[in-house]
PDB file of C-alpha atoms in Angstrom:
ATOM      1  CA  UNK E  58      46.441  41.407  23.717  1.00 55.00           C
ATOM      2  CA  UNK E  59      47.308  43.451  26.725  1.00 62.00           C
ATOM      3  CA  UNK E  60      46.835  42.647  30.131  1.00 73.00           C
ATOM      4  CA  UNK E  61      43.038  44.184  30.979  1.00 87.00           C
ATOM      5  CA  UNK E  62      42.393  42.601  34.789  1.00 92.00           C
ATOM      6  CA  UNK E  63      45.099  42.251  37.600  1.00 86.00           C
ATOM      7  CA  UNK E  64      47.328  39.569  37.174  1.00 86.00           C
ATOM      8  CA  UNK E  65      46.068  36.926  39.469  1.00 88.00           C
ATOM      9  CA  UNK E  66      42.434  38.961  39.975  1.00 92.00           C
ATOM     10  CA  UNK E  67      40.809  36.108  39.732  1.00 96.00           C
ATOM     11  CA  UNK E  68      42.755  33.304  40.841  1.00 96.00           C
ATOM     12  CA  UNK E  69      41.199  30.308  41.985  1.00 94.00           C
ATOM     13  CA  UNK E  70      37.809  31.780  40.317  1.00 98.00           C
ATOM     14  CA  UNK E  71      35.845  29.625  37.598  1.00 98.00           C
ATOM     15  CA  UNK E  72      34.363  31.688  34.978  1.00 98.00           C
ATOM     16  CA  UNK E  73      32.612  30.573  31.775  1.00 98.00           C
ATOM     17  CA  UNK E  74      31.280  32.589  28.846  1.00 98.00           C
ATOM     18  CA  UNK E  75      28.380  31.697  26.543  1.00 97.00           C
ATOM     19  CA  UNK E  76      29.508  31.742  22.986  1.00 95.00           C
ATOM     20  CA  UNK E  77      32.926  31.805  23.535  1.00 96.00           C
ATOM     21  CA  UNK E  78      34.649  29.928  20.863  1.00 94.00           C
ATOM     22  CA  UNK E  79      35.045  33.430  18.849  1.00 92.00           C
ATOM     23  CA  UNK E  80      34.864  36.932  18.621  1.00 92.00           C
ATOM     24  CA  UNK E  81      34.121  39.198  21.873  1.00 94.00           C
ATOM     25  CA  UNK E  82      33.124  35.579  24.119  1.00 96.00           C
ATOM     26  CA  UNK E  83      37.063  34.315  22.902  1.00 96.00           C
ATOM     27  CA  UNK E  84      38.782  37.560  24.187  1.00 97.00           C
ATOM     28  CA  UNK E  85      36.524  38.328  26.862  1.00 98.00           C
ATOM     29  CA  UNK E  86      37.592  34.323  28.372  1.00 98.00           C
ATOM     30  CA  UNK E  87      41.242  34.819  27.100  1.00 97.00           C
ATOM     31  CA  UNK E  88      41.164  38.219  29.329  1.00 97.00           C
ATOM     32  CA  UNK E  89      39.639  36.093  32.798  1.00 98.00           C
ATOM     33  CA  UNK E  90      42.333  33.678  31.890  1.00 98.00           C
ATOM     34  CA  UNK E  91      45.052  35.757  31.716  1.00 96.00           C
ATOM     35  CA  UNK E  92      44.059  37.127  35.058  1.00 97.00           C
ATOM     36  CA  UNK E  93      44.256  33.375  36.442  1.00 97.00           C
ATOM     37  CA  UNK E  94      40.347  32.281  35.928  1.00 98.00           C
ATOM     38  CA  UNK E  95      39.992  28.743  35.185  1.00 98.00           C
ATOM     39  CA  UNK E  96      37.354  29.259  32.064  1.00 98.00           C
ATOM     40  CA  UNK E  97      34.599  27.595  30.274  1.00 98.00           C
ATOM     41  CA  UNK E  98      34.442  27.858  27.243  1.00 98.00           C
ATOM     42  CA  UNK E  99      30.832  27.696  25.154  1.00 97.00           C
ATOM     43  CA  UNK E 100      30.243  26.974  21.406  1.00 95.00           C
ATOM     44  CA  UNK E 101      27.437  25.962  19.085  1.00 89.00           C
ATOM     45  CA  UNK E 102      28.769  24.773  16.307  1.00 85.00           C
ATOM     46  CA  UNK E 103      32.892  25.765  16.531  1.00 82.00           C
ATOM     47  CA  UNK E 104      34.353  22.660  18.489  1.00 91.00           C
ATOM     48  CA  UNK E 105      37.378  23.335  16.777  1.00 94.00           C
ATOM     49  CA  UNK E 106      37.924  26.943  17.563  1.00 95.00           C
ATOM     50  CA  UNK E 107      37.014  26.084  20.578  1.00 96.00           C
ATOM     51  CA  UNK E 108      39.590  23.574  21.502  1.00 97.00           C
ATOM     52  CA  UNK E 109      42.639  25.724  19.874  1.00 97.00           C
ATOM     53  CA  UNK E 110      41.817  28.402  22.291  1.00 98.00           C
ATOM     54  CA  UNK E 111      41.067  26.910  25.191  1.00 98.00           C
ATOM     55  CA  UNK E 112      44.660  24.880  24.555  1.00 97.00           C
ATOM     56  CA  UNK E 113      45.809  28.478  24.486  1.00 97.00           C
ATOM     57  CA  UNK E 114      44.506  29.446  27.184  1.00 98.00           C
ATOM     58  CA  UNK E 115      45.782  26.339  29.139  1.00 97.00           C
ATOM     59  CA  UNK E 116      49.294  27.613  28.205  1.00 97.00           C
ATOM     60  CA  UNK E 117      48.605  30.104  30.941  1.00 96.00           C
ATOM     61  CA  UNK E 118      48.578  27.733  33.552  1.00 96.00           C
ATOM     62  CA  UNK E 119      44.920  27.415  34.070  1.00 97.00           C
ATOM     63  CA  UNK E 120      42.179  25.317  33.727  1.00 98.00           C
ATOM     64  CA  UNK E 121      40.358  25.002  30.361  1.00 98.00           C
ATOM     65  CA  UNK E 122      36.509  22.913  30.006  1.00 98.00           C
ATOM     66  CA  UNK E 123      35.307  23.122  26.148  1.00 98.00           C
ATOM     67  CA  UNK E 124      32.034  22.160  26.189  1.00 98.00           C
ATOM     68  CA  UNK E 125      29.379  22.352  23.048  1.00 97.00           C
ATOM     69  CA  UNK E 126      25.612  23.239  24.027  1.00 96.00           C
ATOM     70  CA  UNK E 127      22.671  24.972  21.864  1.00 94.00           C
ATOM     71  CA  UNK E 128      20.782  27.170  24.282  1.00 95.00           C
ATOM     72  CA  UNK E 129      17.898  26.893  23.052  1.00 93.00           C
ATOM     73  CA  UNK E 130      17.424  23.857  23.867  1.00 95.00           C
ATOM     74  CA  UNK E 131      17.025  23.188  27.806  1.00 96.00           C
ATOM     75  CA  UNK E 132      18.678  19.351  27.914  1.00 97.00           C
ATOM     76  CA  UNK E 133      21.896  20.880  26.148  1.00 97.00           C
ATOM     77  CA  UNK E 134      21.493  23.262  28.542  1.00 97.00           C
ATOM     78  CA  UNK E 135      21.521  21.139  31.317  1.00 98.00           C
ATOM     79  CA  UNK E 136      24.075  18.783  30.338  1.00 98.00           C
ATOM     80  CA  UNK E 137      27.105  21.623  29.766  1.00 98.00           C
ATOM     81  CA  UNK E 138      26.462  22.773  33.655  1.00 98.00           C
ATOM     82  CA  UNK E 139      26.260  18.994  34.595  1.00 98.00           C
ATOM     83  CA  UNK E 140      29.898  19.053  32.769  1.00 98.00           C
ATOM     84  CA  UNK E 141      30.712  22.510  35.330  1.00 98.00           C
ATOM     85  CA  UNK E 142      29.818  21.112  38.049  1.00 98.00           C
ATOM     86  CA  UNK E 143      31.859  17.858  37.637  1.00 98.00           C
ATOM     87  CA  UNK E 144      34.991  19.716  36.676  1.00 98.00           C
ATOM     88  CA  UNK E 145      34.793  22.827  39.200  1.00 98.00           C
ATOM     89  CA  UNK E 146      32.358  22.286  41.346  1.00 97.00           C
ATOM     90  CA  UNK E 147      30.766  25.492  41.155  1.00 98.00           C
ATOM     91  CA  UNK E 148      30.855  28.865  39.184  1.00 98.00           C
ATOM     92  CA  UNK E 149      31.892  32.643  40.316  1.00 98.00           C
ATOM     93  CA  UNK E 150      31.175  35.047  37.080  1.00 98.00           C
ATOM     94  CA  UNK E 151      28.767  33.634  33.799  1.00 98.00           C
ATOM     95  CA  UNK E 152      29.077  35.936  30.815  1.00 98.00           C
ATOM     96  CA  UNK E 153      25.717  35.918  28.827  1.00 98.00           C
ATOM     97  CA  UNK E 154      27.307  37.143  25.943  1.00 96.00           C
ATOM     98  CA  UNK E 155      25.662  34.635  23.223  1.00 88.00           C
ATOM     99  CA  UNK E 156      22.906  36.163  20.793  1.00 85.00           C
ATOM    100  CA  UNK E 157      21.976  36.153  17.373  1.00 75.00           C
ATOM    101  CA  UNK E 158      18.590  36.696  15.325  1.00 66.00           C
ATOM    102  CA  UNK E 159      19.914  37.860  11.951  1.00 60.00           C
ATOM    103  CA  UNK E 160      21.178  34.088  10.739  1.00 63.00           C
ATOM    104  CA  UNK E 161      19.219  32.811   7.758  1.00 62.00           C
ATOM    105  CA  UNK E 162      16.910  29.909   7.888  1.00 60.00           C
ATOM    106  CA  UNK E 163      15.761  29.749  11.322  1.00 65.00           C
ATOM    107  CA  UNK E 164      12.428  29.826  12.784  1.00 66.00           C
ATOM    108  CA  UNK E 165      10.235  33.235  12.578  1.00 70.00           C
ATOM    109  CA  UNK E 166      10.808  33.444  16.359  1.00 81.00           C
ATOM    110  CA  UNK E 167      14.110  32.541  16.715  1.00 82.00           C
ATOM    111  CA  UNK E 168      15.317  35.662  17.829  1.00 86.00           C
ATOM    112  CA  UNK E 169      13.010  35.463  21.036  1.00 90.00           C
ATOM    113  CA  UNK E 170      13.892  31.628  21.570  1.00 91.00           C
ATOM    114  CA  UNK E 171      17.973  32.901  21.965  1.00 93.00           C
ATOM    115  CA  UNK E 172      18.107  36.168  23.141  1.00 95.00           C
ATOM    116  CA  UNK E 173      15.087  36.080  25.516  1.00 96.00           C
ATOM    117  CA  UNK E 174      13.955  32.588  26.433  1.00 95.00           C
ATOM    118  CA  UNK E 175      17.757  30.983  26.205  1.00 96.00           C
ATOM    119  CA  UNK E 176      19.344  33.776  28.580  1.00 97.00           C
ATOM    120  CA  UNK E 177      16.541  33.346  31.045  1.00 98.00           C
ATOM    121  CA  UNK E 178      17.400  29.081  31.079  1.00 97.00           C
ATOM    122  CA  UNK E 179      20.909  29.582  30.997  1.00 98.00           C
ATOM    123  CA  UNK E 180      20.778  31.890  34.059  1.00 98.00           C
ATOM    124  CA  UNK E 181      17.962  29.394  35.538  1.00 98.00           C
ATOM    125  CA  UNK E 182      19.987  26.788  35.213  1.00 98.00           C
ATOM    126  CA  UNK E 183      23.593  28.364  36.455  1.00 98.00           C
ATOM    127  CA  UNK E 184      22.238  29.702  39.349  1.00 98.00           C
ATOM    128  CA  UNK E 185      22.876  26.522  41.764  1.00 98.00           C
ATOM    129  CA  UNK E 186      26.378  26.421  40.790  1.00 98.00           C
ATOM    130  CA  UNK E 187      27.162  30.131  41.372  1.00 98.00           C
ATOM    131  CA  UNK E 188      28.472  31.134  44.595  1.00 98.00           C
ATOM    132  CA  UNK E 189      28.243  33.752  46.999  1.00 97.00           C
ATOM    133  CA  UNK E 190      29.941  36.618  45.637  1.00 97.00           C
ATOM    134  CA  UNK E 191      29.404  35.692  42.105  1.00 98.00           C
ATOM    135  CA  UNK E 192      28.612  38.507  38.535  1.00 98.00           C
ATOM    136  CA  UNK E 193      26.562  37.757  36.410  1.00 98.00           C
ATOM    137  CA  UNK E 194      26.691  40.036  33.075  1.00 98.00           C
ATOM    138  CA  UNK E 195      24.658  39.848  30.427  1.00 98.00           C
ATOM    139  CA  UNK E 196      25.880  41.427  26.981  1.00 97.00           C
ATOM    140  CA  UNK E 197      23.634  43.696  24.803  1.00 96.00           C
ATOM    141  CA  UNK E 198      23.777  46.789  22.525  1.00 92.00           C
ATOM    142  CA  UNK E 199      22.475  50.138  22.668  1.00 92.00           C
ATOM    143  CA  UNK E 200      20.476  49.383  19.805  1.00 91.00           C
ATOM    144  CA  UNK E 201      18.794  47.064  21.822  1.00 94.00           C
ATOM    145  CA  UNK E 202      18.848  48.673  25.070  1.00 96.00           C
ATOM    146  CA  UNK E 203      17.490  51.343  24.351  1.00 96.00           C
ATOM    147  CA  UNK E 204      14.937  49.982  21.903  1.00 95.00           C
ATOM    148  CA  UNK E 205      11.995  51.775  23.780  1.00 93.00           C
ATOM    149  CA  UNK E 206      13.056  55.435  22.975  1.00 94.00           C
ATOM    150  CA  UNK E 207      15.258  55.236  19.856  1.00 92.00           C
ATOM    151  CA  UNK E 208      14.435  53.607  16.554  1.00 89.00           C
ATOM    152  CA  UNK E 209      17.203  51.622  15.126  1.00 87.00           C
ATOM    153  CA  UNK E 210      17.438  50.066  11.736  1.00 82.00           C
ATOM    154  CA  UNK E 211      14.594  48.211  10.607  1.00 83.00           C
ATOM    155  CA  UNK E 212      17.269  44.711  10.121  1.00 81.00           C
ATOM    156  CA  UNK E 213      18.274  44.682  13.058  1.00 85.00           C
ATOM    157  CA  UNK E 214      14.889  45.860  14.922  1.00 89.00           C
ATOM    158  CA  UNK E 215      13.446  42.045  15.375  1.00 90.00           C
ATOM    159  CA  UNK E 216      16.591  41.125  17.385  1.00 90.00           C
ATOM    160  CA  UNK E 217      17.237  44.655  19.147  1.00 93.00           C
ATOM    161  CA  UNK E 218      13.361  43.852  20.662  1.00 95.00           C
ATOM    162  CA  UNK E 219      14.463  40.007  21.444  1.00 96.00           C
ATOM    163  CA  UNK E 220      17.576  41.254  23.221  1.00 96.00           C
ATOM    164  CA  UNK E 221      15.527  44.440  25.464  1.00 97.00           C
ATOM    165  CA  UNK E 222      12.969  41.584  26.450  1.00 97.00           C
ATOM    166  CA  UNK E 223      16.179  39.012  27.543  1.00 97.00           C
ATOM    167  CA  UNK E 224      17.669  42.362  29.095  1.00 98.00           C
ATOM    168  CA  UNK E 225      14.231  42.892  31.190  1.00 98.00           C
ATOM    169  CA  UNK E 226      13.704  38.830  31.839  1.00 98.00           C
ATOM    170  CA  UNK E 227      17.174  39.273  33.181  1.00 98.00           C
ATOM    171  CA  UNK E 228      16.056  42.238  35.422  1.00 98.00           C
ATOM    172  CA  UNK E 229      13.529  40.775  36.877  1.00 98.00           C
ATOM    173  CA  UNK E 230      15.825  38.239  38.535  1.00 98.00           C
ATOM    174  CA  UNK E 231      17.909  40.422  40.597  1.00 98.00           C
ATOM    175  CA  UNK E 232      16.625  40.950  43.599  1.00 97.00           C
ATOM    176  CA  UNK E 233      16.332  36.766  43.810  1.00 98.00           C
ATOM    177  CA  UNK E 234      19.946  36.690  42.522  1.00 98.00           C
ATOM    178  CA  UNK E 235      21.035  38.823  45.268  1.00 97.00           C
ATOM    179  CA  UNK E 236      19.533  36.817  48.448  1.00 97.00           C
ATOM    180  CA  UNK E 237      21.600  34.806  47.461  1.00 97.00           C
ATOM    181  CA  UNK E 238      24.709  37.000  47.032  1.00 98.00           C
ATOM    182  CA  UNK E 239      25.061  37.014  43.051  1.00 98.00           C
ATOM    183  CA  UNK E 240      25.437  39.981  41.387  1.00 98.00           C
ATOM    184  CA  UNK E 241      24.113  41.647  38.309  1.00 98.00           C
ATOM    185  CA  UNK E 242      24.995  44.099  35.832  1.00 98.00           C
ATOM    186  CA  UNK E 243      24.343  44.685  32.044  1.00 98.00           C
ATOM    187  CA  UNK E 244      26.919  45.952  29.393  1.00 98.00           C
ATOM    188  CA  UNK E 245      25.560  47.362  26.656  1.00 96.00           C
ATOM    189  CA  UNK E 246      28.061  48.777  23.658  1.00 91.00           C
ATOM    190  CA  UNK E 247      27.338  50.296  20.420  1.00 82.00           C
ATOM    191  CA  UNK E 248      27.915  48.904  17.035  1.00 79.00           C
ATOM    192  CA  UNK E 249      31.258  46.999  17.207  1.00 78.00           C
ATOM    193  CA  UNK E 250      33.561  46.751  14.100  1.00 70.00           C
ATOM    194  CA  UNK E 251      34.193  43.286  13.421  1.00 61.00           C
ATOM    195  CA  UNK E 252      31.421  40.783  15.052  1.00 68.00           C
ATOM    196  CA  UNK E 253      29.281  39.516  13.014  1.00 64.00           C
ATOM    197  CA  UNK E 254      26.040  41.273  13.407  1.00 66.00           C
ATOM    198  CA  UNK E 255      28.104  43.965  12.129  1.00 64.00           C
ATOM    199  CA  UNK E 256      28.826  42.458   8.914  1.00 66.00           C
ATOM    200  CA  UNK E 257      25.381  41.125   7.979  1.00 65.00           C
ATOM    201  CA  UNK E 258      23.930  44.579   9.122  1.00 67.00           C
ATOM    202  CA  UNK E 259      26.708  45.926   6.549  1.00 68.00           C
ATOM    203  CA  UNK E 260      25.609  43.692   4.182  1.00 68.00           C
ATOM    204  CA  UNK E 261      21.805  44.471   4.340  1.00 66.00           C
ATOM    205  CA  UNK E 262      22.453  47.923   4.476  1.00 69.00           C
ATOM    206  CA  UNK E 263      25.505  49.027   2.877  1.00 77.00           C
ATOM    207  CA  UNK E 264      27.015  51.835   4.277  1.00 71.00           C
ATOM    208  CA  UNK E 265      25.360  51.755   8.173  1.00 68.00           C
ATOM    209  CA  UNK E 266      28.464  51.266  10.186  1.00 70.00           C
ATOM    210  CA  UNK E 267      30.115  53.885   8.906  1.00 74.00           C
ATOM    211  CA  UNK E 268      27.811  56.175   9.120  1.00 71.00           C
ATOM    212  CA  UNK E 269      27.278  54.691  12.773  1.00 71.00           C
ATOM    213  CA  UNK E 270      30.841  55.677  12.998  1.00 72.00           C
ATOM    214  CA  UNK E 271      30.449  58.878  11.968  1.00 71.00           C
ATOM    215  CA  UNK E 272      27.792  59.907  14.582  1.00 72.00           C
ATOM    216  CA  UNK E 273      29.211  58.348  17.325  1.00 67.00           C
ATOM    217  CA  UNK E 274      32.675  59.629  16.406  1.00 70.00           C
ATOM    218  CA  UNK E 275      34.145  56.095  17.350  1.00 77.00           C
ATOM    219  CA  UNK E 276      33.196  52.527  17.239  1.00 78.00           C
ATOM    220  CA  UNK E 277      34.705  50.201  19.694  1.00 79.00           C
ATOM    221  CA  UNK E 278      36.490  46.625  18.232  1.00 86.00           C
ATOM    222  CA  UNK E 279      36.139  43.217  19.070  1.00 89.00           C
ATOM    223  CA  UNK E 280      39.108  43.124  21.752  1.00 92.00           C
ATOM    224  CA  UNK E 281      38.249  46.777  23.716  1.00 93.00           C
ATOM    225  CA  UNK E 282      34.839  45.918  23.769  1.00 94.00           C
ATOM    226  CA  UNK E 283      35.831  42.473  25.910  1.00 96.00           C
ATOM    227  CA  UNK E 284      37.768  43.864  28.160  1.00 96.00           C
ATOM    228  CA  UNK E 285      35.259  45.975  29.269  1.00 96.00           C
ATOM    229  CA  UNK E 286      32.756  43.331  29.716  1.00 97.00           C
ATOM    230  CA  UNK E 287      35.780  41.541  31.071  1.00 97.00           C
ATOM    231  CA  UNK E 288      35.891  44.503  33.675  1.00 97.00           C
ATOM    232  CA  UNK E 289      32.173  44.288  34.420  1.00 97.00           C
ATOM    233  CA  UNK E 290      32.683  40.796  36.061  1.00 97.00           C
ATOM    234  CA  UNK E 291      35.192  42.107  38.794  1.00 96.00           C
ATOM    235  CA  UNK E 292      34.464  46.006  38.954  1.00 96.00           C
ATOM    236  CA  UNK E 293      31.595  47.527  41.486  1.00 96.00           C
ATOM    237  CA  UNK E 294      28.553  47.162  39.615  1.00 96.00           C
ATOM    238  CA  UNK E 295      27.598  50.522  38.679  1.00 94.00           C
ATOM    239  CA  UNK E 296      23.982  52.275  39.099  1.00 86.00           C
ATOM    240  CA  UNK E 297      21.141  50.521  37.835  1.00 95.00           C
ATOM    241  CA  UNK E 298      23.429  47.316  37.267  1.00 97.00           C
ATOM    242  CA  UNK E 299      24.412  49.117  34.032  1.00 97.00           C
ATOM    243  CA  UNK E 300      27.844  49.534  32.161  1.00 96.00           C
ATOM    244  CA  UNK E 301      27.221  52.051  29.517  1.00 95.00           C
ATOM    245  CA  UNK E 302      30.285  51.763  26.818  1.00 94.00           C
ATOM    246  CA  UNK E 303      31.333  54.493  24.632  1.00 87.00           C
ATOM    247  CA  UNK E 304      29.301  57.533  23.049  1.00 81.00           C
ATOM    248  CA  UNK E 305      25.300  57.500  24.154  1.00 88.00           C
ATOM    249  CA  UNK E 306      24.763  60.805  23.115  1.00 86.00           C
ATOM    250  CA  UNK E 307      22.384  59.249  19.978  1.00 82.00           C
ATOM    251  CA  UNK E 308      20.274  57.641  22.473  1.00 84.00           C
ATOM    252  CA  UNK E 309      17.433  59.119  24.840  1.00 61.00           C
ATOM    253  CA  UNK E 310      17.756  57.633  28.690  1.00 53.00           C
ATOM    254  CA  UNK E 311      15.688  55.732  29.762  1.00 47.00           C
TER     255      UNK E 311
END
């Protein structure tokens, strides 16, 4: 992977990354490490992963804390920041970049209880430890974002709602967030080849990401989609605290 921030950007900065262990949460934390972060590094149910890349990551002369926490569930919750606090002390971006909804065998609202009611806890429940100056991001799709004016497809509708209600939870926090000097800002992406919502949405309806493809004439990966939510947590947060990545031109604005 190339080098995305400015070597030494964010030096003596603690950032962690919810749902980290793989995916766009592993290069977005391998990016803030690279640029001399020390990182936290989130995982449900990966401790393995988790561990090999944050050994990686230590490699680069920086600080690595792997710690395992379901967000839906408020003492986990809890506990992992407890384990924050006690290693750093405090906190200067959080990445809310964890989601899901589409995973088989969980509860009818699931959706709502991760992308919704678990951002709004995790964010709760940073808040104390993050310090003046601090981003905040929260990671969504244009699927989702704009939910209210464009249809998407109906497998992936229950969790595009669940992620626009997180998104406007989220909202509804900044002007509290910024007495007390944190910043906010969304990044919302299209369709990305090779996560895992992409593959079950492939799977449920064969032929949709290409398509998707085709009308948005490209679909970002895994790694250039993290580095620009990477970029979110240093850049000047843009109007409306929104990062807009790629091709919108599908989508109505809002």
């Amino acid at each position: 992977m190339s080098q995305i921030l400015p070597a030494g950007a964010l030096a003596g900065k603690t950032a962690l990354v919810t749902g980290s262990s793989r995916g766009i949460g592993a290069d977005t934390v391998r990016y803030f490490a690279e640029a001399g972060a020390n990182v936290v590094i989130n995982y449900r149910n990966k401790a393995p992963r988790a561990n090999k890349l944050a050994d990686e990551l230590r490699g680069l002369g920086v600080d690595a804390l792997v710690v395992g926490a379901d967000l839906t569930d408020a003492d986990s919750v809890d506990a992992m920041f407890a384990e924050v606090e006690k290693a750093f002390g405090g906190l200067d971006v959080l990445v809310l970049n964890a989601s899901g909804g589409m995973e088989s065998g969980m509860a009818e609202d699931y959706a709502l209880q991760l992308n919704r009611d678990a951002q709004v806890r995790v964010l709760d429940a940073a808040t104390p430890l993050l310090r003046e100056g601090s981003r905040v991001v929260f990671v969504t799709s244009h699927q989702a974002h704009f939910i209210r004016t464009v249809p998407t497809m109906p497998e992936y509708e229950p969790v595009a709602l669940s992620k626009r209600a997180g998104e406007d939870a989220l909202r509804e926090k900044i002007p509290a967030l910024a007495e007390k000097g944190i910043e906010f800002v969304v990044v919302s992406g299209d369709m990305i080849e090779g996560t895992i919502t992409a593959t079950l949405l492939e799977r449920a309806n064969p032929g949709a990401i290409s398509q998707r493809r085709e009308d948005a004439g490209k679909l970002y990966n895994v790694a250039e989609f993290a580095a620009e939510v990477a970029q979110a947590a240093v850049e000047p947060v843009p109007a409306n605290n929104e990062r807009l990545v790629g091709d919108i031109t599908s989508f109505a604005t809002e």
